[in-house]
Short mmCIF file of C-alpha atoms in Angstrom, two decimals:
data_model
loop_
_atom_site.label_atom_id
_atom_site.label_comp_id
_atom_site.label_asym_id
_atom_site.label_seq_id
_atom_site.Cartn_x
_atom_site.Cartn_y
_atom_site.Cartn_z
CA UNK A 26 14.15 18.58 210.63
CA UNK A 27 16.85 17.08 208.41
CA UNK A 28 17.46 13.61 209.42
CA UNK A 29 18.44 12.18 205.99
CA UNK A 30 20.34 13.91 203.17
CA UNK A 31 21.54 12.78 199.39
CA UNK A 32 24.87 13.91 198.27
CA UNK A 33 26.13 13.73 194.82
CA UNK A 34 27.94 16.32 193.94
CA UNK A 35 30.21 17.17 190.65
CA UNK A 36 31.61 20.61 192.13
CA UNK A 37 33.00 19.32 195.33
CA UNK A 38 34.08 22.83 196.37
CA UNK A 39 33.17 22.49 200.69
CA UNK A 40 31.15 18.93 200.24
CA UNK A 41 33.70 17.45 202.96
CA UNK A 42 33.08 20.45 205.24
CA UNK A 43 29.39 20.33 204.61
CA UNK A 44 29.45 16.70 205.41
CA UNK A 45 31.19 16.58 208.25
CA UNK A 46 28.80 19.33 210.07
CA UNK A 47 25.72 17.39 208.74
CA UNK A 48 27.27 14.28 210.29
CA UNK A 49 27.64 16.03 213.79
CA UNK A 50 24.30 16.94 213.86
CA UNK A 51 22.92 13.12 213.33
CA UNK A 52 22.60 13.62 209.84
CA UNK A 53 22.19 10.36 207.99
CA UNK A 54 24.22 11.00 204.27
CA UNK A 55 23.65 8.97 200.99
CA UNK A 56 25.90 9.20 198.38
CA UNK A 57 27.34 7.59 195.27
CA UNK A 58 30.52 7.39 193.69
CA UNK A 59 33.08 10.21 193.53
CA UNK A 60 31.58 11.92 196.28
CA UNK A 61 31.15 9.14 198.21
CA UNK A 62 34.86 8.34 198.18
CA UNK A 63 35.70 11.73 198.96
CA UNK A 64 33.44 11.70 202.23
CA UNK A 65 34.68 8.62 202.85
CA UNK A 66 38.24 9.18 202.78
CA UNK A 67 37.30 12.76 204.91
CA UNK A 68 36.01 10.32 207.74
CA UNK A 69 32.68 11.27 207.34
CA UNK A 70 29.89 8.10 207.67
CA UNK A 71 28.79 7.47 204.42
CA UNK A 72 25.57 5.07 202.96
CA UNK A 73 26.14 4.16 199.57
CA UNK A 74 22.49 4.63 197.48
CA UNK A 75 23.01 0.73 196.48
CA UNK A 76 23.08 -0.14 199.80
CA UNK A 77 19.93 2.15 200.77
CA UNK A 78 17.73 0.89 198.01
CA UNK A 79 19.01 -2.45 198.02
CA UNK A 80 19.36 -2.35 194.34
CA UNK A 81 23.18 -2.44 192.69
CA UNK A 82 23.99 0.09 190.23
CA UNK A 83 23.35 -0.93 186.98
CA UNK A 84 24.11 -0.32 183.15
CA UNK A 85 27.69 1.12 183.81
CA UNK A 86 26.19 3.31 186.37
CA UNK A 87 23.66 4.52 184.50
CA UNK A 88 20.97 3.57 186.81
CA UNK A 89 21.40 3.86 190.47
CA UNK A 90 19.41 6.60 191.64
CA UNK A 91 16.34 5.95 189.55
CA UNK A 92 14.59 3.88 192.39
CA UNK A 93 10.97 4.20 194.14
CA UNK A 94 13.04 4.33 197.60
CA UNK A 95 14.95 7.80 196.19
CA UNK A 96 12.12 9.23 194.81
CA UNK A 97 9.58 8.29 196.75
CA UNK A 98 12.01 9.78 199.43
CA UNK A 99 12.14 12.85 197.94
CA UNK A 100 8.31 13.60 196.90
CA UNK A 101 6.64 11.89 199.45
CA UNK A 102 4.65 14.36 201.63
CA UNK A 103 3.76 14.44 204.92
CA UNK A 104 -0.19 13.93 204.54
CA UNK A 105 -1.99 10.28 205.95
CA UNK A 106 -1.61 8.43 202.72
CA UNK A 107 1.75 8.96 201.65
CA UNK A 108 2.79 8.57 204.74
CA UNK A 109 0.87 4.89 204.82
CA UNK A 110 2.15 4.15 201.52
CA UNK A 111 5.69 4.82 202.37
CA UNK A 112 5.83 2.65 205.30
CA UNK A 113 4.00 -0.20 202.88
CA UNK A 114 7.17 0.03 200.51
CA UNK A 115 9.46 0.68 203.23
CA UNK A 116 10.46 4.27 201.80
CA UNK A 117 12.32 6.40 204.41
CA UNK A 118 12.01 10.19 203.86
CA UNK A 119 15.04 12.29 202.41
CA UNK A 120 14.99 15.32 203.43
CA UNK A 121 18.13 17.11 201.91
CA UNK A 122 19.47 16.96 198.43
CA UNK A 123 22.84 18.19 197.54
CA UNK A 124 23.46 17.72 193.72
CA UNK A 125 24.82 19.75 191.18
CA UNK A 126 25.16 18.18 187.67
CA UNK A 127 28.45 17.95 185.47
CA UNK A 128 29.20 20.61 183.37
CA UNK A 129 28.25 19.71 180.23
CA UNK A 130 29.70 22.69 178.53
CA UNK A 131 33.20 21.53 179.88
CA UNK A 132 33.10 18.14 178.28
CA UNK A 133 32.14 19.70 174.96
CA UNK A 134 34.47 22.90 174.96
CA UNK A 135 36.84 20.04 174.17
CA UNK A 136 37.94 19.70 170.24
CA UNK A 137 38.58 16.04 170.75
CA UNK A 138 35.17 15.20 172.49
CA UNK A 139 33.52 12.64 170.40
CA UNK A 140 29.19 12.91 169.74
CA UNK A 141 29.26 9.69 171.91
CA UNK A 142 31.24 10.68 174.67
CA UNK A 143 29.09 14.09 175.21
CA UNK A 144 26.16 11.97 175.27
CA UNK A 145 27.70 9.74 177.82
CA UNK A 146 28.01 12.54 179.85
CA UNK A 147 24.39 13.71 180.01
CA UNK A 148 23.37 13.56 183.62
CA UNK A 149 19.90 11.26 183.95
CA UNK A 150 19.58 11.06 187.67
CA UNK A 151 20.81 14.17 188.89
CA UNK A 152 18.18 16.73 187.18
CA UNK A 153 15.72 13.91 188.28
CA UNK A 154 16.15 14.04 192.02
CA UNK A 155 16.51 17.86 191.86
CA UNK A 156 13.52 18.14 189.60
CA UNK A 157 12.02 15.52 192.59
CA UNK A 158 13.28 17.41 195.44
CA UNK A 159 12.49 21.33 194.07
CA UNK A 160 9.12 20.42 193.33
CA UNK A 161 8.72 18.84 197.23
CA UNK A 162 10.58 21.91 198.32
CA UNK A 163 8.47 22.24 201.30
CA UNK A 164 9.27 19.45 202.93
CA UNK A 165 13.15 18.48 201.12
CA UNK A 166 15.63 21.02 200.96
CA UNK A 167 17.55 21.25 197.43
CA UNK A 168 21.01 22.74 197.21
CA UNK A 169 22.82 22.88 194.00
CA UNK A 170 25.32 26.13 194.99
CA UNK A 171 28.35 25.30 197.10
CA UNK A 172 28.12 28.85 198.29
CA UNK A 173 24.44 28.34 199.88
CA UNK A 174 26.32 25.53 202.43
CA UNK A 175 26.68 27.92 204.74
CA UNK A 176 23.05 29.56 204.66
CA UNK A 177 21.87 25.70 205.24
CA UNK A 178 24.33 25.02 207.90
CA UNK A 179 23.48 28.04 209.61
CA UNK A 180 19.47 27.01 209.65
CA UNK A 181 20.19 23.51 210.78
CA UNK A 182 22.01 24.95 214.24
CA UNK A 183 19.01 27.27 214.34
CA UNK A 184 16.33 25.35 214.01
CA UNK A 185 15.68 24.31 210.01
CA UNK A 186 15.18 26.46 206.82
CA UNK A 187 12.56 28.81 206.43
CA UNK A 188 9.92 28.63 203.69
CA UNK A 189 11.12 31.55 202.09
CA UNK A 190 14.99 30.01 202.15
CA UNK A 191 13.26 26.44 200.97
CA UNK A 192 11.57 28.52 197.91
CA UNK A 193 14.77 30.41 196.83
CA UNK A 194 16.89 27.28 197.22
CA UNK A 195 14.15 25.15 194.92
CA UNK A 196 13.94 28.02 192.23
CA UNK A 197 17.76 27.77 192.13
CA UNK A 198 17.61 24.14 191.48
CA UNK A 199 14.93 24.72 188.44
CA UNK A 200 17.57 27.15 186.81
CA UNK A 201 20.01 24.70 187.16
CA UNK A 202 18.54 22.00 185.69
CA UNK A 203 17.35 24.43 182.91
CA UNK A 204 20.71 26.05 181.75
CA UNK A 205 21.74 21.94 181.87
CA UNK A 206 19.04 21.17 179.42
CA UNK A 207 19.80 24.27 177.21
CA UNK A 208 23.63 23.26 176.62
CA UNK A 209 22.55 19.73 175.62
CA UNK A 210 19.79 21.28 173.32
CA UNK A 211 22.43 23.78 171.55
CA UNK A 212 24.89 20.87 171.25
CA UNK A 213 22.81 18.71 169.89
CA UNK A 214 21.26 21.27 167.43
CA UNK A 215 24.64 22.47 166.25
CA UNK A 216 25.23 19.06 164.64
CA UNK A 217 24.62 18.40 161.26
CA UNK A 218 22.64 15.54 160.82
CA UNK A 219 25.13 13.81 158.60
CA UNK A 220 27.86 13.62 161.37
CA UNK A 221 25.25 12.64 164.05
CA UNK A 222 25.82 8.97 162.83
CA UNK A 223 29.82 9.35 163.33
CA UNK A 224 29.58 9.14 167.23
CA UNK A 225 32.85 7.93 167.39
CA UNK A 226 34.33 11.20 165.80
CA UNK A 227 34.05 14.47 167.11
CA UNK A 228 31.35 16.11 165.20
CA UNK A 229 31.78 19.44 162.99
CA UNK A 230 29.64 21.64 164.71
CA UNK A 231 27.73 24.98 163.63
CA UNK A 232 29.06 28.25 165.27
CA UNK A 233 24.96 29.22 165.58
CA UNK A 234 22.98 26.18 167.11
CA UNK A 235 19.22 25.50 165.86
CA UNK A 236 18.38 26.03 169.17
CA UNK A 237 19.32 28.57 171.63
CA UNK A 238 18.38 29.36 174.99
CA UNK A 239 20.37 31.62 176.56
CA UNK A 240 20.29 32.28 180.51
CA UNK A 241 20.83 35.29 182.68
CA UNK A 242 20.90 35.34 186.61
CA UNK A 243 20.04 38.94 187.94
CA UNK A 244 22.46 40.39 189.72
CA UNK A 245 20.41 43.10 190.90
CA UNK A 246 17.71 45.75 189.64
CA UNK A 247 18.54 49.13 188.24
CA UNK A 248 16.95 52.46 189.36
CA UNK A 249 15.58 52.57 185.34
CA UNK A 250 16.52 51.98 182.29
CA UNK A 251 18.09 54.53 179.61
CA UNK A 252 15.36 56.88 180.99
CA UNK A 253 13.47 57.24 183.90
CA UNK A 254 9.83 55.50 182.72
CA UNK A 255 11.51 52.30 182.19
CA UNK A 256 12.65 49.47 184.22
CA UNK A 257 15.58 47.94 184.18
CA UNK A 258 17.84 45.33 185.43
CA UNK A 259 21.50 44.06 185.54
CA UNK A 260 22.21 40.24 184.71
CA UNK A 261 24.99 38.12 184.50
CA UNK A 262 25.42 35.21 181.80
CA UNK A 263 24.60 32.06 183.90
CA UNK A 264 24.84 29.64 180.35
CA UNK A 265 27.22 27.93 182.36
CA UNK A 266 25.58 24.93 184.81
CA UNK A 267 27.84 25.16 187.47
CA UNK A 268 29.72 28.06 188.88
CA UNK A 269 33.24 28.05 187.12
CA UNK A 270 36.07 30.34 187.17
CA UNK A 271 35.41 33.64 185.54
CA UNK A 272 36.60 33.90 181.87
CA UNK A 273 40.12 35.06 181.46
CA UNK A 274 38.75 38.11 180.24
CA UNK A 275 37.84 40.43 182.87
CA UNK A 276 33.80 41.77 182.33
CA UNK A 277 31.64 44.05 183.60
CA UNK A 278 29.42 41.52 184.75
CA UNK A 279 32.15 39.71 187.19
CA UNK A 280 34.01 43.03 188.40
CA UNK A 281 33.15 44.63 192.02
CA UNK A 282 31.88 47.79 192.54
CA UNK A 283 34.19 49.44 195.32
CA UNK A 284 32.44 52.68 196.17
CA UNK A 285 30.00 55.46 194.76
CA UNK A 286 26.44 55.26 193.99
CA UNK A 287 24.70 51.93 192.26
CA UNK A 288 25.85 51.59 188.93
CA UNK A 289 23.08 52.92 186.41
CA UNK A 290 21.92 51.05 183.50
CA UNK A 291 23.67 53.77 181.34
CA UNK A 292 26.77 53.38 183.17
CA UNK A 293 26.99 49.36 182.39
CA UNK A 294 26.67 50.13 178.77
CA UNK A 295 29.69 52.76 178.63
CA UNK A 296 31.73 50.76 181.10
CA UNK A 297 31.61 47.61 178.71
CA UNK A 298 32.66 50.02 175.78
CA UNK A 299 35.38 51.35 177.82
CA UNK A 300 36.84 48.36 179.20
CA UNK A 301 36.67 46.42 175.52
CA UNK A 302 38.23 49.27 173.68
CA UNK A 303 40.98 49.09 176.27
CA UNK A 304 41.66 45.44 176.46
CA UNK A 305 43.12 46.21 172.94
CA UNK A 306 45.89 47.61 174.30
CA UNK A 307 49.26 45.76 175.69
CA UNK A 308 50.80 49.35 176.67
CA UNK A 309 49.82 51.77 179.69
CA UNK A 310 46.27 52.81 178.26
CA UNK A 311 43.79 55.26 179.27
CA UNK A 312 39.92 55.47 177.16
CA UNK A 313 37.39 58.11 177.92
CA UNK A 314 34.03 57.26 176.79
CA UNK A 315 31.06 59.10 176.56
CA UNK A 316 27.47 57.81 175.36
CA UNK A 317 28.94 54.67 174.31
CA UNK A 318 31.64 56.07 172.11
CA UNK A 319 35.27 56.90 173.14
CA UNK A 320 35.74 60.66 172.91
CA UNK A 321 39.65 60.37 174.17
CA UNK A 322 42.00 57.25 173.65
CA UNK A 323 45.83 57.62 174.49
CA UNK A 324 48.79 55.37 175.15
CA UNK A 325 51.99 56.14 176.90
CA UNK A 326 54.65 55.39 179.22
CA UNK A 327 52.49 55.29 182.04
CA UNK A 328 48.86 55.43 182.78
CA UNK A 329 48.79 58.73 184.65
CA UNK A 330 50.25 60.04 181.59
CA UNK A 331 48.00 58.12 179.21
CA UNK A 332 44.81 59.42 180.87
CA UNK A 333 46.20 63.07 181.09
CA UNK A 334 46.31 63.09 177.23
CA UNK A 335 43.17 60.94 176.59
CA UNK A 336 41.10 63.72 179.22
CA UNK A 337 42.78 66.39 176.90
CA UNK A 338 42.00 65.06 173.57
CA UNK A 339 38.39 66.09 174.22
CA UNK A 340 37.99 68.14 177.29
CA UNK A 341 34.57 68.99 176.87
CA UNK A 342 33.07 65.58 176.39
CA UNK A 343 34.89 64.25 179.00
CA UNK A 344 33.30 65.82 181.71
CA UNK A 345 30.46 63.08 183.27
CA UNK A 346 32.53 60.56 181.27
CA UNK A 347 33.27 56.82 181.97
CA UNK A 348 37.09 55.96 182.24
CA UNK A 349 38.87 52.94 181.90
CA UNK A 350 42.46 52.16 182.06
CA UNK A 351 44.64 48.92 182.06
CA UNK A 352 46.96 49.48 185.11
CA UNK A 353 46.28 49.83 188.69
CA UNK A 354 45.28 52.85 189.87
CA UNK A 355 47.54 54.89 191.46
CA UNK A 356 48.43 57.80 193.85
CA UNK A 357 49.33 59.82 190.47
CA UNK A 358 46.38 58.94 188.71
CA UNK A 359 43.84 59.43 191.28
CA UNK A 360 44.82 62.94 191.00
CA UNK A 361 43.98 63.61 188.00
CA UNK A 362 40.75 61.88 187.94
CA UNK A 363 39.77 63.80 190.45
CA UNK A 364 40.15 67.35 188.66
CA UNK A 365 36.93 66.29 186.80
CA UNK A 366 33.67 65.26 187.33
CA UNK A 367 33.59 61.43 186.40
CA UNK A 368 31.03 59.22 186.51
CA UNK A 369 33.00 56.13 186.75
CA UNK A 370 36.02 54.10 186.52
CA UNK A 371 37.06 50.77 185.71
CA UNK A 372 40.77 49.72 186.22
CA UNK A 373 42.35 45.81 187.10
CA UNK A 374 42.73 47.48 190.79
CA UNK A 375 43.36 50.49 193.19
CA UNK A 376 46.25 51.35 195.45
CA UNK A 377 45.43 52.29 199.01
CA UNK A 378 46.40 55.68 198.50
CA UNK A 379 44.12 56.13 195.37
CA UNK A 380 41.30 54.57 197.24
CA UNK A 381 42.45 57.61 200.00
CA UNK A 382 42.19 60.13 197.56
CA UNK A 383 39.17 59.22 195.20
CA UNK A 384 36.62 58.36 198.37
CA UNK A 385 35.92 62.24 198.42
CA UNK A 386 34.18 61.81 195.37
CA UNK A 387 31.24 60.15 196.66
CA UNK A 388 29.51 59.74 194.18
CA UNK A 389 31.98 58.26 191.66
CA UNK A 390 31.98 54.60 190.70
CA UNK A 391 35.09 53.04 191.34
CA UNK A 392 35.35 49.44 189.62
CA UNK A 393 37.63 46.59 189.84
CA UNK A 394 37.87 44.25 186.80
CA UNK A 395 40.23 41.29 187.48
CA UNK A 396 41.33 39.26 184.92
CA UNK A 397 43.90 39.04 181.83
CA UNK A 398 43.43 42.43 180.50
CA UNK A 399 44.32 41.95 176.88
CA UNK A 400 42.05 41.75 173.69
CA UNK A 401 40.31 38.70 173.90
CA UNK A 402 41.58 35.92 170.80
CA UNK A 403 39.76 32.67 169.82
CA UNK A 404 37.05 32.73 172.96
CA UNK A 405 33.88 32.45 171.73
CA UNK A 406 31.26 34.41 173.06
CA UNK A 407 27.62 35.56 171.35
CA UNK A 408 26.34 39.28 171.06
CA UNK A 409 22.73 39.19 171.28
CA UNK A 410 20.49 41.92 170.26
CA UNK A 411 16.54 41.81 170.35
CA UNK A 412 14.27 43.12 168.03
CA UNK A 413 10.60 43.08 168.18
CA UNK A 414 9.48 39.38 167.71
CA UNK A 415 13.09 38.05 167.66
CA UNK A 416 16.98 38.49 167.95
CA UNK A 417 19.97 38.78 166.16
CA UNK A 418 22.87 36.75 167.38
CA UNK A 419 26.28 36.91 166.29
CA UNK A 420 29.97 35.88 167.39
CA UNK A 421 31.69 38.62 169.03
CA UNK A 422 33.67 40.91 167.01
CA UNK A 423 37.11 39.15 168.23
CA UNK A 424 39.13 40.09 165.05
CA UNK A 425 41.85 42.60 164.56
CA UNK A 426 44.71 42.70 161.78
CA UNK A 427 47.85 43.73 162.95
CA UNK A 428 49.21 46.47 160.26
CA UNK A 429 52.47 44.66 159.99
CA UNK A 430 50.38 42.38 157.55
CA UNK A 431 48.06 45.17 156.11
CA UNK A 432 48.18 46.18 152.03
CA UNK A 433 50.10 49.34 151.44
CA UNK A 434 47.60 50.18 148.75
CA UNK A 435 49.60 53.42 147.63
CA UNK A 436 52.33 54.76 145.87
CA UNK A 437 54.03 56.16 149.35
CA UNK A 438 54.64 53.28 152.09
CA UNK A 439 53.68 54.71 155.67
CA UNK A 440 56.81 55.66 157.71
CA UNK A 441 57.20 53.61 160.55
CA UNK A 442 55.92 56.79 163.42
CA UNK A 443 52.84 56.68 160.79
CA UNK A 444 52.30 52.90 160.61
CA UNK A 445 52.39 52.89 164.77
CA UNK A 446 49.80 55.44 164.67
CA UNK A 447 47.75 53.87 162.42
CA UNK A 448 47.71 50.72 164.52
CA UNK A 449 46.57 52.71 167.08
CA UNK A 450 43.80 54.55 165.69
CA UNK A 451 42.90 51.26 163.61
CA UNK A 452 41.79 49.75 167.13
CA UNK A 453 40.28 52.64 168.34
CA UNK A 454 38.14 52.84 165.23
CA UNK A 455 36.89 49.12 165.98
CA UNK A 456 35.10 50.40 168.91
CA UNK A 457 33.45 53.59 167.41
CA UNK A 458 30.08 53.80 166.68
CA UNK A 459 29.99 53.69 162.01
CA UNK A 460 30.23 55.33 160.46
CA UNK A 461 33.64 55.78 162.44
CA UNK A 462 36.88 58.08 161.66
CA UNK A 463 39.57 58.58 163.99
CA UNK A 464 42.61 61.29 163.79
CA UNK A 465 45.18 60.22 165.77
CA UNK A 466 48.91 61.49 166.24
CA UNK A 467 51.76 60.05 168.60
CA UNK A 468 49.83 57.77 170.28
CA UNK A 469 46.66 59.99 170.92
CA UNK A 470 43.13 60.75 169.38
CA UNK A 471 42.89 64.04 168.02
CA UNK A 472 39.42 63.92 166.71
CA UNK A 473 36.76 61.12 166.77
CA UNK A 474 33.67 61.18 164.53
CA UNK A 475 31.12 58.51 165.16
CA UNK A 476 27.49 57.53 164.43
CA UNK A 477 27.07 59.27 161.25
CA UNK A 478 25.04 58.44 158.15
CA UNK A 479 28.08 59.55 156.08
CA UNK A 480 31.76 59.13 156.14
CA UNK A 481 32.40 62.45 155.17
CA UNK A 482 30.32 64.25 157.69
CA UNK A 483 32.38 62.01 160.61
CA UNK A 484 35.02 63.72 159.03
CA UNK A 485 33.57 67.56 159.35
CA UNK A 486 32.73 66.84 162.77
CA UNK A 487 36.83 65.55 163.38
CA UNK A 488 37.88 69.22 161.33
CA UNK A 489 35.06 71.15 163.58
CA UNK A 490 36.28 69.53 166.98
CA UNK A 491 39.89 69.91 166.32
CA UNK A 492 40.57 72.34 163.44
CA UNK A 493 44.37 72.63 162.63
CA UNK A 494 45.23 70.25 165.11
CA UNK A 495 44.16 67.35 162.48
CA UNK A 496 47.46 68.32 160.28
CA UNK A 497 49.89 65.91 160.35
CA UNK A 498 47.42 63.05 162.45
CA UNK A 499 46.70 59.68 160.49
CA UNK A 500 43.18 58.39 160.10
CA UNK A 501 41.41 55.05 160.70
CA UNK A 502 38.21 54.33 159.19
CA UNK A 503 35.78 50.80 160.08
CA UNK A 504 34.99 50.44 156.83
CA UNK A 505 35.56 51.05 153.17
CA UNK A 506 35.32 54.89 151.53
CA UNK A 507 32.52 54.24 148.90
CA UNK A 508 33.70 57.42 146.94
CA UNK A 509 36.92 59.39 146.58
CA UNK A 510 34.99 62.48 148.49
CA UNK A 511 36.10 60.76 151.61
CA UNK A 512 39.59 60.87 151.26
CA UNK A 513 39.86 64.65 149.44
CA UNK A 514 38.29 66.18 152.71
CA UNK A 515 40.96 64.13 154.91
CA UNK A 516 43.44 65.34 153.28
CA UNK A 517 41.55 68.94 153.28
CA UNK A 518 42.06 68.36 157.20
CA UNK A 519 45.34 67.75 156.85
CA UNK A 520 45.82 63.80 157.30
CA UNK A 521 48.90 62.37 155.87
CA UNK A 522 48.12 58.46 156.06
CA UNK A 523 45.02 55.97 156.20
CA UNK A 524 43.98 52.81 157.22
CA UNK A 525 41.00 51.30 156.04
CA UNK A 526 39.56 47.88 155.20
CA UNK A 527 39.15 48.03 151.47
CA UNK A 528 36.48 46.15 149.26
CA UNK A 529 34.76 48.80 147.60
CA UNK A 530 33.68 48.68 143.72
CA UNK A 531 35.50 52.13 143.56
CA UNK A 532 38.73 51.26 145.25
CA UNK A 533 41.10 52.18 142.29
CA UNK A 534 39.46 55.80 142.43
CA UNK A 535 40.15 56.20 145.98
CA UNK A 536 43.66 54.82 145.99
CA UNK A 537 44.19 57.06 142.92
CA UNK A 538 42.56 60.22 145.63
CA UNK A 539 45.04 59.46 147.81
CA UNK A 540 48.32 59.28 145.48
CA UNK A 541 47.01 62.80 144.05
CA UNK A 542 47.13 64.01 147.94
CA UNK A 543 50.52 62.07 148.42
CA UNK A 544 48.50 59.98 151.44
CA UNK A 545 49.82 56.52 152.37
CA UNK A 546 46.90 54.13 152.73
CA UNK A 547 46.47 50.71 154.20
CA UNK A 548 44.11 48.02 153.49
CA UNK A 549 43.16 45.73 156.12
CA UNK A 550 40.61 43.00 154.20
CA UNK A 551 38.35 43.55 157.50
CA UNK A 552 35.66 46.04 158.61
CA UNK A 553 34.58 46.62 161.91
CA UNK A 554 31.19 48.41 161.34
CA UNK A 555 29.24 48.82 164.82
CA UNK A 556 25.29 49.95 164.67
#
């Protein structure tokens, strides 16, 4: 039975509606600050915490809920000893706590935030109340997520929250405070000791902190991992202590699965790879991925034409593949998609006519990933790979050198058409496992050599796959050529221009080989290894 609730939230989504519903059920509402003002302005009866405790807010509001009448009301249990002490000290039980914490990460994300401002935005009372309530969840319901208000109100109308519901809410509360503390620890450990004394300045911060605590929220269990004997689940990044608007970048974790079987572990890996590559292109583009590598990529005047060319670039590998397109799937594209067995399609959206057509493919997973479909720039994100006993953490590879700024290393300068294809191939190579070689012509991949121990072997694979079709194509290599033999085999295969990072001790030898063969060669100065 909920008779008294303490409501104090940073994320005010739905809090007025919640307050009105609680008041209609005769629940006394205690509150503070902006939440109390918002509820009062909406006509919801509210009692200030200071009035409830009989103690004023002090120390610039730092101390307001840290009081025995608050924490005693939360931690007291329905046993004679506790009830006697609570009565003796005039402590009324609090049955519901609705609290979420200020998004600390949003504060420190502002480049002008000083260390003093960041520290002032560390919530003390909120986490204390959440932990007290969550510890005593058998008697006190604790809510941190506005999405749970509906469940709480429904339970209020039907006799109260079940033990299972209370336990689930308590788990979420502890996850909420854990993420909050992790953000604070990561921020403070990213600041050099020398900067820690200049509290009135925005401190310089290391990209990778001394302490890194990552948190993921399980979306759902998977049937198995890479292989049937491995257990697996799909988790979403939950580092932010509050639900927040999704990043502008579309992700598979935030996407909606519209139809087909549940995504598998391998589906998710391949969807992420396909989406990441498709985001590189502004023009209509299609990507076909197999085993985490693109097997066909194309751009064209419309997305249906782009998909047709991407599929035909390697029709054998496209069977059972994963497709990403950066425009809405319309009826014309849907007709092409149903011609081949595919595992998944990811796109910004699907027209009604396309949905009707694709519905006939019962096992085809349709994934809608909303957001700004372009490559992220300046958005800090971490890539984490575990090894036995530890983890490797790096910033995500958001780098891309536009070829207008690339150095022409050879005597011959690429033509405008070659430069356009080099730019296309260079974007594709960034997403191919090393050692990566990408042949392209007229905005479509001709052949891709991926994941080989030798760059020459990657070229040979392309020769076996495409043969004479390589003649007149351009080539992108994700890293430099350590010897001239790589350039020699490219020329033998029919390449006319090459883009690569450069930086080898034998660059002069490689450039000389390119000049001998009449190739144009660009140096980007940036490599894109993908292990």
